[in-house]
PDB file of C-alpha atoms in Angstrom:
ATOM      1  CA  MET A 158      -0.027   0.027  -0.010  1.00 47.00           C
ATOM      2  CA  VAL A 159       2.793   2.486   0.978  1.00 45.00           C
ATOM      3  CA  ARG A 160       4.721   1.659  -2.289  1.00 53.00           C
ATOM      4  CA  LYS A 161       1.528   2.142  -4.323  1.00 52.00           C
ATOM      5  CA  ARG A 162       0.817   5.513  -2.742  1.00 49.00           C
ATOM      6  CA  LYS A 163       4.419   6.616  -3.343  1.00 50.00           C
ATOM      7  CA  GLN A 164       4.175   5.647  -6.928  1.00 53.00           C
ATOM      8  CA  GLU A 165       0.912   7.643  -7.245  1.00 52.00           C
ATOM      9  CA  GLN A 166       2.629  10.636  -5.817  1.00 49.00           C
ATOM     10  CA  GLU A 167       5.560  10.290  -8.239  1.00 51.00           C
ATOM     11  CA  ASP A 168       3.107  10.109 -11.164  1.00 54.00           C
ATOM     12  CA  LEU A 169       1.652  13.532 -10.294  1.00 52.00           C
ATOM     13  CA  PHE A 170       4.791  15.502 -10.814  1.00 54.00           C
ATOM     14  CA  PRO A 171       7.416  13.163 -12.232  1.00 52.00           C
ATOM     15  CA  ASP A 172       9.872  15.743 -13.372  1.00 52.00           C
ATOM     16  CA  LEU A 173       9.880  18.354 -10.696  1.00 54.00           C
ATOM     17  CA  PRO A 174      13.235  17.755  -9.128  1.00 48.00           C
ATOM     18  CA  SER A 175      15.271  17.742 -12.341  1.00 50.00           C
ATOM     19  CA  GLU A 176      13.086  19.745 -14.869  1.00 61.00           C
ATOM     20  CA  TYR A 177      11.212  22.312 -12.980  1.00 73.00           C
ATOM     21  CA  GLN A 178      13.135  25.534 -13.799  1.00 79.00           C
ATOM     22  CA  ASP A 179      10.550  28.120 -15.004  1.00 88.00           C
ATOM     23  CA  GLY A 180       9.552  29.097 -11.445  1.00 94.00           C
ATOM     24  CA  ARG A 181       8.080  32.353 -10.268  1.00 96.00           C
ATOM     25  CA  ASP A 182       8.842  34.844  -7.402  1.00 97.00           C
ATOM     26  CA  GLU A 183       6.460  37.526  -6.202  1.00 97.00           C
ATOM     27  CA  LEU A 184       8.126  40.883  -6.696  1.00 96.00           C
ATOM     28  CA  ASN A 185       7.447  42.175  -3.158  1.00 96.00           C
ATOM     29  CA  LEU A 186       8.987  38.904  -1.639  1.00 96.00           C
ATOM     30  CA  ALA A 187      12.138  39.529  -3.598  1.00 95.00           C
ATOM     31  CA  GLU A 188      12.527  43.124  -2.339  1.00 95.00           C
ATOM     32  CA  PHE A 189      12.632  42.701   1.309  1.00 96.00           C
ATOM     33  CA  PRO A 190      13.587  39.711   3.505  1.00 96.00           C
ATOM     34  CA  ILE A 191      10.580  38.038   5.143  1.00 96.00           C
ATOM     35  CA  SER A 192      12.471  35.804   7.522  1.00 94.00           C
ATOM     36  CA  SER A 193      15.625  35.624   9.593  1.00 89.00           C
ATOM     37  CA  ILE A 194      18.721  34.250   7.999  1.00 88.00           C
ATOM     38  CA  GLY A 195      19.563  30.868   9.425  1.00 77.00           C
ATOM     39  CA  SER A 196      18.013  27.551  10.360  1.00 66.00           C
ATOM     40  CA  ARG A 197      16.586  28.716  13.649  1.00 74.00           C
ATOM     41  CA  SER A 198      15.584  32.087  15.048  1.00 73.00           C
ATOM     42  CA  ASP A 199      16.136  33.429  18.602  1.00 77.00           C
ATOM     43  CA  PRO A 200      13.041  32.557  20.615  1.00 80.00           C
ATOM     44  CA  ASN A 201      13.398  35.778  22.571  1.00 83.00           C
ATOM     45  CA  ILE A 202      13.136  37.877  19.459  1.00 88.00           C
ATOM     46  CA  LYS A 203       9.676  38.197  18.119  1.00 92.00           C
ATOM     47  CA  THR A 204      10.046  41.200  15.707  1.00 95.00           C
ATOM     48  CA  LEU A 205      12.157  41.814  12.579  1.00 95.00           C
ATOM     49  CA  LYS A 206      12.328  45.327  10.812  1.00 96.00           C
ATOM     50  CA  PHE A 207      13.707  46.091   7.463  1.00 97.00           C
ATOM     51  CA  GLU A 208      13.660  49.539   5.807  1.00 95.00           C
ATOM     52  CA  ASP A 209      15.172  51.678   3.019  1.00 94.00           C
ATOM     53  CA  ARG A 210      14.775  54.859   1.020  1.00 91.00           C
ATOM     54  CA  SER A 211      13.806  54.496  -2.641  1.00 87.00           C
ATOM     55  CA  PHE A 212      12.909  56.754  -5.492  1.00 84.00           C
ATOM     56  CA  ASP A 213       9.140  56.389  -6.316  1.00 80.00           C
ATOM     57  CA  LYS A 214       8.476  56.985 -10.039  1.00 78.00           C
ATOM     58  CA  ALA A 215       4.659  57.581  -9.420  1.00 73.00           C
ATOM     59  CA  SER A 216       5.302  60.462  -7.023  1.00 77.00           C
ATOM     60  CA  GLY A 217       8.700  61.501  -8.259  1.00 81.00           C
ATOM     61  CA  GLN A 218       9.985  61.547  -4.821  1.00 85.00           C
ATOM     62  CA  MET A 219      12.169  59.582  -2.422  1.00 90.00           C
ATOM     63  CA  ILE A 220      10.050  57.549  -0.040  1.00 92.00           C
ATOM     64  CA  HIS A 221      10.821  55.797   3.229  1.00 95.00           C
ATOM     65  CA  ARG A 222       9.807  52.137   3.065  1.00 96.00           C
ATOM     66  CA  ARG A 223       9.512  49.809   6.050  1.00 97.00           C
ATOM     67  CA  LEU A 224       8.552  46.196   6.645  1.00 97.00           C
ATOM     68  CA  THR A 225       7.884  45.020  10.283  1.00 98.00           C
ATOM     69  CA  ILE A 226       7.416  41.221  10.825  1.00 97.00           C
ATOM     70  CA  THR A 227       5.927  40.000  14.153  1.00 97.00           C
ATOM     71  CA  ALA A 228       5.693  36.433  15.321  1.00 94.00           C
ATOM     72  CA  SER A 229       3.457  34.485  17.664  1.00 92.00           C
ATOM     73  CA  ASP A 230       4.768  33.429  21.035  1.00 91.00           C
ATOM     74  CA  GLU A 231       4.119  29.817  20.270  1.00 91.00           C
ATOM     75  CA  HIS A 232       5.926  29.451  16.879  1.00 91.00           C
ATOM     76  CA  GLY A 233       8.440  32.345  16.657  1.00 92.00           C
ATOM     77  CA  LEU A 234       9.831  34.009  13.659  1.00 94.00           C
ATOM     78  CA  PRO A 235      10.182  32.417  10.240  1.00 95.00           C
ATOM     79  CA  THR A 236      13.524  30.944   9.208  1.00 94.00           C
ATOM     80  CA  THR A 237      15.247  30.480   5.881  1.00 94.00           C
ATOM     81  CA  ALA A 238      13.583  27.043   5.520  1.00 95.00           C
ATOM     82  CA  ASP A 239      10.216  28.617   6.219  1.00 96.00           C
ATOM     83  CA  ASP A 240      10.918  31.040   3.416  1.00 96.00           C
ATOM     84  CA  GLU A 241      11.673  28.215   1.029  1.00 96.00           C
ATOM     85  CA  VAL A 242       8.363  26.541   1.998  1.00 97.00           C
ATOM     86  CA  LEU A 243       6.476  29.655   1.169  1.00 97.00           C
ATOM     87  CA  LEU A 244       8.227  29.951  -2.196  1.00 97.00           C
ATOM     88  CA  GLY A 245       7.496  26.245  -2.866  1.00 96.00           C
ATOM     89  CA  LEU A 246       3.741  26.812  -2.157  1.00 97.00           C
ATOM     90  CA  LEU A 247       3.898  29.687  -4.682  1.00 97.00           C
ATOM     91  CA  GLN A 248       5.188  27.138  -7.268  1.00 95.00           C
ATOM     92  CA  MET A 249       2.412  24.752  -6.367  1.00 94.00           C
ATOM     93  CA  SER A 250      -0.073  27.570  -6.815  1.00 95.00           C
ATOM     94  CA  ARG A 251       1.348  28.389 -10.181  1.00 94.00           C
ATOM     95  CA  LEU A 252       1.217  24.775 -11.283  1.00 93.00           C
ATOM     96  CA  GLN A 253      -2.514  24.930 -10.361  1.00 93.00           C
ATOM     97  CA  LYS A 254      -2.753  27.979 -12.652  1.00 94.00           C
ATOM     98  CA  PHE A 255      -3.604  30.309  -9.776  1.00 96.00           C
ATOM     99  CA  GLU A 256      -7.186  29.090 -10.192  1.00 95.00           C
ATOM    100  CA  SER A 257      -8.007  29.495  -6.530  1.00 95.00           C
ATOM    101  CA  PRO A 258      -6.437  31.052  -3.433  1.00 97.00           C
ATOM    102  CA  THR A 259      -6.510  27.575  -1.944  1.00 95.00           C
ATOM    103  CA  VAL A 260      -3.570  25.321  -2.821  1.00 94.00           C
ATOM    104  CA  THR A 261      -3.982  21.622  -2.579  1.00 93.00           C
ATOM    105  CA  PHE A 262      -0.779  19.627  -2.024  1.00 93.00           C
ATOM    106  CA  THR A 263       0.849  16.736  -0.205  1.00 91.00           C
ATOM    107  CA  PRO A 264       4.034  17.111   1.737  1.00 89.00           C
ATOM    108  CA  TYR A 265       5.677  14.693  -0.627  1.00 89.00           C
ATOM    109  CA  GLN A 266       4.878  16.952  -3.626  1.00 90.00           C
ATOM    110  CA  LEU A 267       6.175  20.080  -1.759  1.00 93.00           C
ATOM    111  CA  ILE A 268       9.371  18.241  -0.706  1.00 93.00           C
ATOM    112  CA  ARG A 269       9.984  17.231  -4.251  1.00 90.00           C
ATOM    113  CA  ILE A 270       9.520  20.672  -5.655  1.00 91.00           C
ATOM    114  CA  LEU A 271      11.884  22.001  -3.121  1.00 93.00           C
ATOM    115  CA  GLY A 272      14.526  19.439  -3.912  1.00 91.00           C
ATOM    116  CA  TRP A 273      14.653  18.341  -0.308  1.00 93.00           C
ATOM    117  CA  THR A 274      15.360  14.793   0.910  1.00 91.00           C
ATOM    118  CA  VAL A 275      12.188  12.791   1.546  1.00 91.00           C
ATOM    119  CA  SER A 276      12.234  12.145   5.240  1.00 92.00           C
ATOM    120  CA  THR A 277      10.117  12.347   8.338  1.00 92.00           C
ATOM    121  CA  TYR A 278      12.184  15.266   9.391  1.00 95.00           C
ATOM    122  CA  ASN A 279      11.364  17.255   6.324  1.00 94.00           C
ATOM    123  CA  TYR A 280       7.704  16.372   6.530  1.00 93.00           C
ATOM    124  CA  LYS A 281       7.830  17.881  10.089  1.00 94.00           C
ATOM    125  CA  ARG A 282       9.653  20.994   8.855  1.00 95.00           C
ATOM    126  CA  ILE A 283       6.876  21.676   6.315  1.00 95.00           C
ATOM    127  CA  ARG A 284       4.132  21.435   8.932  1.00 94.00           C
ATOM    128  CA  GLU A 285       6.142  23.652  11.346  1.00 95.00           C
ATOM    129  CA  ALA A 286       6.721  26.250   8.544  1.00 96.00           C
ATOM    130  CA  ILE A 287       3.090  26.509   7.704  1.00 97.00           C
ATOM    131  CA  ASP A 288       2.067  26.778  11.331  1.00 96.00           C
ATOM    132  CA  ARG A 289       4.745  29.527  11.779  1.00 96.00           C
ATOM    133  CA  TRP A 290       3.481  31.485   8.771  1.00 97.00           C
ATOM    134  CA  LEU A 291      -0.047  31.335  10.182  1.00 97.00           C
ATOM    135  CA  GLY A 292       1.225  33.165  13.210  1.00 96.00           C
ATOM    136  CA  VAL A 293       3.340  35.813  11.342  1.00 97.00           C
ATOM    137  CA  THR A 294       1.874  39.294  10.663  1.00 97.00           C
ATOM    138  CA  LEU A 295       3.661  41.559   8.138  1.00 97.00           C
ATOM    139  CA  TYR A 296       3.214  45.321   8.286  1.00 98.00           C
ATOM    140  CA  TYR A 297       4.278  46.981   5.041  1.00 97.00           C
ATOM    141  CA  GLU A 298       4.637  50.834   5.213  1.00 97.00           C
ATOM    142  CA  ASN A 299       5.010  52.396   1.649  1.00 94.00           C
ATOM    143  CA  ALA A 300       6.568  49.010   0.921  1.00 95.00           C
ATOM    144  CA  TRP A 301       3.971  46.812  -0.696  1.00 95.00           C
ATOM    145  CA  ARG A 302       3.754  47.345  -4.434  1.00 91.00           C
ATOM    146  CA  ASP A 303       0.181  47.003  -5.597  1.00 87.00           C
ATOM    147  CA  LYS A 304       0.043  45.484  -9.048  1.00 84.00           C
ATOM    148  CA  LYS A 305      -3.230  47.126  -9.927  1.00 83.00           C
ATOM    149  CA  THR A 306      -2.252  50.689  -8.988  1.00 84.00           C
ATOM    150  CA  GLY A 307       1.540  50.460  -9.486  1.00 83.00           C
ATOM    151  CA  GLN A 308       2.064  52.270  -6.279  1.00 86.00           C
ATOM    152  CA  TRP A 309       3.798  51.536  -3.026  1.00 90.00           C
ATOM    153  CA  VAL A 310       1.070  51.215  -0.405  1.00 92.00           C
ATOM    154  CA  ASP A 311       0.620  50.328   3.344  1.00 95.00           C
ATOM    155  CA  ALA A 312      -0.623  46.741   3.836  1.00 96.00           C
ATOM    156  CA  SER A 313      -0.842  44.467   6.911  1.00 97.00           C
ATOM    157  CA  PHE A 314      -1.690  40.844   6.564  1.00 97.00           C
ATOM    158  CA  HIS A 315      -0.726  37.154   7.044  1.00 95.00           C
ATOM    159  CA  PHE A 316       0.544  35.384   3.918  1.00 97.00           C
ATOM    160  CA  ILE A 317      -1.441  32.311   4.872  1.00 97.00           C
ATOM    161  CA  GLU A 318      -4.943  32.590   6.208  1.00 96.00           C
ATOM    162  CA  PHE A 319      -5.929  28.988   6.670  1.00 94.00           C
ATOM    163  CA  ALA A 320      -4.339  25.594   6.563  1.00 95.00           C
ATOM    164  CA  GLU A 321      -5.665  22.053   6.830  1.00 92.00           C
ATOM    165  CA  PHE A 322      -3.316  19.085   7.254  1.00 90.00           C
ATOM    166  CA  TYR A 323      -4.350  15.647   6.147  1.00 80.00           C
ATOM    167  CA  LYS A 324      -4.766  13.027   8.817  1.00 67.00           C
ATOM    168  CA  PRO A 325      -5.091   9.436   7.705  1.00 65.00           C
ATOM    169  CA  GLY A 326      -8.493   7.994   8.492  1.00 55.00           C
ATOM    170  CA  LYS A 327     -10.069  11.397   9.122  1.00 59.00           C
ATOM    171  CA  GLU A 328     -12.304  13.288   6.623  1.00 54.00           C
ATOM    172  CA  GLY A 329     -11.003  16.777   5.931  1.00 56.00           C
ATOM    173  CA  VAL A 330     -13.102  19.887   6.164  1.00 55.00           C
ATOM    174  CA  MET A 331     -11.921  21.338   2.827  1.00 57.00           C
ATOM    175  CA  ALA A 332      -9.068  19.176   1.495  1.00 57.00           C
ATOM    176  CA  GLN A 333      -9.624  16.145  -0.616  1.00 64.00           C
ATOM    177  CA  GLU A 334      -8.554  12.694   0.572  1.00 64.00           C
ATOM    178  CA  GLY A 335      -4.810  12.412   1.040  1.00 72.00           C
ATOM    179  CA  SER A 336      -4.071  16.091   0.509  1.00 87.00           C
ATOM    180  CA  SER A 337      -3.491  19.131   2.538  1.00 92.00           C
ATOM    181  CA  ILE A 338      -4.397  22.688   1.729  1.00 94.00           C
ATOM    182  CA  ILE A 339      -3.426  26.351   2.520  1.00 96.00           C
ATOM    183  CA  LYS A 340      -5.297  29.476   1.571  1.00 97.00           C
ATOM    184  CA  TRP A 341      -3.516  32.591   0.555  1.00 98.00           C
ATOM    185  CA  ASN A 342      -4.368  35.942   1.918  1.00 97.00           C
ATOM    186  CA  ASP A 343      -6.560  37.749  -0.721  1.00 95.00           C
ATOM    187  CA  LEU A 344      -4.108  40.594  -1.185  1.00 94.00           C
ATOM    188  CA  ILE A 345      -1.116  38.452  -2.093  1.00 95.00           C
ATOM    189  CA  PHE A 346      -3.205  36.079  -4.211  1.00 96.00           C
ATOM    190  CA  ARG A 347      -4.545  39.162  -6.182  1.00 94.00           C
ATOM    191  CA  ASN A 348      -0.956  40.021  -6.942  1.00 94.00           C
ATOM    192  CA  PHE A 349      -0.373  36.451  -8.124  1.00 95.00           C
ATOM    193  CA  LYS A 350      -3.435  36.614 -10.422  1.00 94.00           C
ATOM    194  CA  GLU A 351      -2.583  40.081 -11.757  1.00 93.00           C
ATOM    195  CA  GLY A 352       0.996  38.919 -12.580  1.00 93.00           C
ATOM    196  CA  ASN A 353       3.109  40.763  -9.988  1.00 94.00           C
ATOM    197  CA  LEU A 354       5.599  38.015 -10.573  1.00 96.00           C
ATOM    198  CA  LYS A 355       9.106  37.510 -12.022  1.00 96.00           C
ATOM    199  CA  THR A 356      10.498  34.431 -13.527  1.00 95.00           C
ATOM    200  CA  LEU A 357      12.903  32.530 -11.216  1.00 96.00           C
ATOM    201  CA  ASP A 358      15.301  29.661 -12.281  1.00 95.00           C
ATOM    202  CA  PHE A 359      14.065  27.334  -9.666  1.00 94.00           C
ATOM    203  CA  HIS A 360      16.523  24.634 -10.589  1.00 92.00           C
ATOM    204  CA  PHE A 361      19.329  27.103  -9.900  1.00 95.00           C
ATOM    205  CA  TYR A 362      17.778  28.329  -6.713  1.00 96.00           C
ATOM    206  CA  ARG A 363      17.562  24.817  -5.441  1.00 94.00           C
ATOM    207  CA  SER A 364      21.255  24.185  -6.259  1.00 94.00           C
ATOM    208  CA  LEU A 365      22.320  26.888  -3.835  1.00 96.00           C
ATOM    209  CA  GLU A 366      23.301  25.644  -0.372  1.00 94.00           C
ATOM    210  CA  SER A 367      23.421  28.742   1.923  1.00 94.00           C
ATOM    211  CA  GLY A 368      20.418  30.829   2.896  1.00 95.00           C
ATOM    212  CA  ILE A 369      22.490  34.015   2.311  1.00 97.00           C
ATOM    213  CA  ALA A 370      23.242  32.910  -1.271  1.00 97.00           C
ATOM    214  CA  LYS A 371      19.536  32.097  -1.888  1.00 97.00           C
ATOM    215  CA  ARG A 372      18.461  35.477  -0.579  1.00 97.00           C
ATOM    216  CA  MET A 373      21.072  37.291  -2.589  1.00 98.00           C
ATOM    217  CA  PHE A 374      20.022  35.396  -5.750  1.00 98.00           C
ATOM    218  CA  ARG A 375      16.347  36.420  -5.404  1.00 97.00           C
ATOM    219  CA  PHE A 376      17.108  40.082  -4.779  1.00 97.00           C
ATOM    220  CA  LEU A 377      19.897  40.467  -7.367  1.00 98.00           C
ATOM    221  CA  ASP A 378      17.944  38.470  -9.991  1.00 97.00           C
ATOM    222  CA  LYS A 379      15.133  40.991  -9.688  1.00 96.00           C
ATOM    223  CA  ARG A 380      17.510  44.012 -10.020  1.00 95.00           C
ATOM    224  CA  PHE A 381      19.566  42.573 -12.879  1.00 95.00           C
ATOM    225  CA  TYR A 382      16.350  42.774 -14.925  1.00 90.00           C
ATOM    226  CA  PHE A 383      17.024  46.504 -15.078  1.00 87.00           C
ATOM    227  CA  ARG A 384      20.841  46.663 -15.465  1.00 93.00           C
ATOM    228  CA  SER A 385      23.861  44.344 -15.565  1.00 95.00           C
ATOM    229  CA  ARG A 386      26.003  46.222 -13.043  1.00 97.00           C
ATOM    230  CA  LEU A 387      24.697  46.945  -9.600  1.00 97.00           C
ATOM    231  CA  SER A 388      26.201  48.866  -6.645  1.00 97.00           C
ATOM    232  CA  PHE A 389      24.720  49.173  -3.074  1.00 97.00           C
ATOM    233  CA  VAL A 390      25.634  50.706   0.189  1.00 97.00           C
ATOM    234  CA  LEU A 391      27.175  47.646   1.927  1.00 97.00           C
ATOM    235  CA  GLU A 392      25.427  48.075   5.277  1.00 96.00           C
ATOM    236  CA  SER A 393      22.033  48.580   3.742  1.00 96.00           C
ATOM    237  CA  PHE A 394      22.451  45.714   1.314  1.00 97.00           C
ATOM    238  CA  ALA A 395      23.509  43.239   3.871  1.00 97.00           C
ATOM    239  CA  CYS A 396      21.060  44.245   6.728  1.00 95.00           C
ATOM    240  CA  GLU A 397      18.083  45.570   4.893  1.00 96.00           C
ATOM    241  CA  LYS A 398      17.944  43.450   1.749  1.00 97.00           C
ATOM    242  CA  ILE A 399      19.631  40.125   2.768  1.00 97.00           C
ATOM    243  CA  GLY A 400      18.574  40.201   6.390  1.00 95.00           C
ATOM    244  CA  LEU A 401      21.831  39.978   8.290  1.00 94.00           C
ATOM    245  CA  THR A 402      21.789  41.265  11.832  1.00 90.00           C
ATOM    246  CA  ARG A 403      23.685  44.503  12.161  1.00 85.00           C
ATOM    247  CA  PRO A 404      27.001  43.680  13.848  1.00 78.00           C
ATOM    248  CA  THR A 405      28.719  46.374  15.973  1.00 76.00           C
ATOM    249  CA  LYS A 406      32.058  46.866  17.407  1.00 75.00           C
ATOM    250  CA  VAL A 407      33.236  49.123  20.261  1.00 70.00           C
ATOM    251  CA  SER A 408      36.314  51.252  20.033  1.00 67.00           C
ATOM    252  CA  TYR A 409      38.733  51.783  22.845  1.00 67.00           C
ATOM    253  CA  THR A 410      36.954  55.171  23.518  1.00 72.00           C
ATOM    254  CA  GLY A 411      33.704  53.288  23.996  1.00 68.00           C
ATOM    255  CA  ARG A 412      32.136  54.368  20.750  1.00 76.00           C
ATOM    256  CA  ALA A 413      30.056  51.838  18.959  1.00 74.00           C
ATOM    257  CA  SER A 414      29.926  51.487  15.204  1.00 77.00           C
ATOM    258  CA  VAL A 415      29.025  48.946  12.477  1.00 83.00           C
ATOM    259  CA  ASP A 416      31.532  46.139  12.041  1.00 90.00           C
ATOM    260  CA  VAL A 417      32.028  46.243   8.294  1.00 93.00           C
ATOM    261  CA  ALA A 418      34.612  43.539   8.375  1.00 93.00           C
ATOM    262  CA  GLN A 419      32.198  41.114   9.967  1.00 95.00           C
ATOM    263  CA  ILE A 420      29.600  42.035   7.339  1.00 96.00           C
ATOM    264  CA  LYS A 421      32.088  41.181   4.632  1.00 97.00           C
ATOM    265  CA  ARG A 422      32.943  37.887   6.243  1.00 96.00           C
ATOM    266  CA  ARG A 423      29.333  36.798   6.456  1.00 96.00           C
ATOM    267  CA  LEU A 424      28.575  37.746   2.791  1.00 97.00           C
ATOM    268  CA  MET A 425      31.642  36.332   1.213  1.00 97.00           C
ATOM    269  CA  PRO A 426      30.646  32.547   1.401  1.00 97.00           C
ATOM    270  CA  GLY A 427      27.447  33.353  -0.387  1.00 97.00           C
ATOM    271  CA  ILE A 428      29.026  35.555  -2.907  1.00 98.00           C
ATOM    272  CA  LYS A 429      31.631  32.932  -3.656  1.00 98.00           C
ATOM    273  CA  GLU A 430      28.818  30.319  -4.146  1.00 98.00           C
ATOM    274  CA  LEU A 431      27.140  32.635  -6.710  1.00 98.00           C
ATOM    275  CA  GLU A 432      30.544  33.310  -8.392  1.00 98.00           C
ATOM    276  CA  GLU A 433      31.330  29.580  -8.670  1.00 98.00           C
ATOM    277  CA  LEU A 434      27.908  28.985 -10.321  1.00 97.00           C
ATOM    278  CA  ARG A 435      28.526  31.940 -12.707  1.00 97.00           C
ATOM    279  CA  PHE A 436      25.513  33.895 -11.652  1.00 98.00           C
ATOM    280  CA  ILE A 437      27.722  36.937 -10.938  1.00 98.00           C
ATOM    281  CA  THR A 438      31.181  37.726 -12.218  1.00 98.00           C
ATOM    282  CA  ALA A 439      34.036  36.713 -10.006  1.00 98.00           C
ATOM    283  CA  ILE A 440      36.149  39.742  -8.998  1.00 97.00           C
ATOM    284  CA  PRO A 441      38.792  40.302  -6.261  1.00 97.00           C
ATOM    285  CA  GLU A 442      37.401  41.140  -2.881  1.00 96.00           C
ATOM    286  CA  LYS A 443      39.129  44.512  -2.928  1.00 96.00           C
ATOM    287  CA  ASP A 444      37.079  45.373  -6.038  1.00 97.00           C
ATOM    288  CA  ARG A 445      33.820  43.694  -4.539  1.00 98.00           C
ATOM    289  CA  PHE A 446      33.940  46.065  -1.612  1.00 98.00           C
ATOM    290  CA  THR A 447      35.050  49.701  -2.068  1.00 97.00           C
ATOM    291  CA  LYS A 448      34.858  52.834   0.021  1.00 95.00           C
ATOM    292  CA  ASP A 449      33.543  55.989  -1.667  1.00 93.00           C
ATOM    293  CA  SER A 450      34.766  59.621  -1.310  1.00 89.00           C
ATOM    294  CA  ALA A 451      32.403  59.978   1.743  1.00 89.00           C
ATOM    295  CA  GLY A 452      33.905  57.023   3.478  1.00 89.00           C
ATOM    296  CA  VAL A 453      30.879  54.781   2.875  1.00 94.00           C
ATOM    297  CA  TRP A 454      31.476  51.139   2.008  1.00 97.00           C
ATOM    298  CA  GLN A 455      29.824  49.916  -1.325  1.00 97.00           C
ATOM    299  CA  VAL A 456      29.424  46.426  -2.633  1.00 98.00           C
ATOM    300  CA  HIS A 457      29.480  45.778  -6.393  1.00 98.00           C
ATOM    301  CA  PHE A 458      27.985  43.020  -8.611  1.00 98.00           C
ATOM    302  CA  GLU A 459      27.933  42.318 -12.325  1.00 97.00           C
TER     303      GLU A 459
END
């Protein structure tokens, strides 16, 4: 019986691990981090904040954008793996042609599309990730791009509004036999339907090992659409776009400042990974990180 069910699962999506490349990423999700970087978050921290200043073409002005992420006491903040699960559910939704805000899936299908090892541990990770997203609220201030209006707007919501997990021998409320479901929030599903999406080489994404490399890939891939060379203020890039915690150092006088050397050390393994896979051009570290005339460190990609 187990072997038969496994074969039925394989027949549903036989080529996902090796052939599914034409993925999708929602443009807002590629702009700001929506999780902490790492396999686990500090249980004592229940809030993440990311912000920047950006030129708004609609108003012709610089605007301040901020994203605040709050977690439930029970499940905590989302991690890198939780971010991957959410992206995997987006792929499942796309394969179902965005016909409904409810996504029907089995953990086996989701594990295959993510390229994870089929194991009890990873089944548990999926359940925990969805439970965590149900408890996470996101507050976008001038930071959610509405596809319909083309403007940066305020928006507060949960990505996932409802979830039902299959239990053997028990009839589901909404899900069909053997399947689980999630229901997207109406706002993000509307963006899916209206095409606020970018293509994402999902095969390449799955080949990346570190969470920092995966986050950099999603952010840079969006920006490379507009130009082939990119430069960012290093601190802003690392802490507001990739999601690194802001490291500080204290001088002998007691003055605290950002530890730029530590930021570089944390970014370099992910940068090397993207260089080795030829997503970005390999350049010496002294050219990757430069200091401008105002003494501000910049990071460069091509």
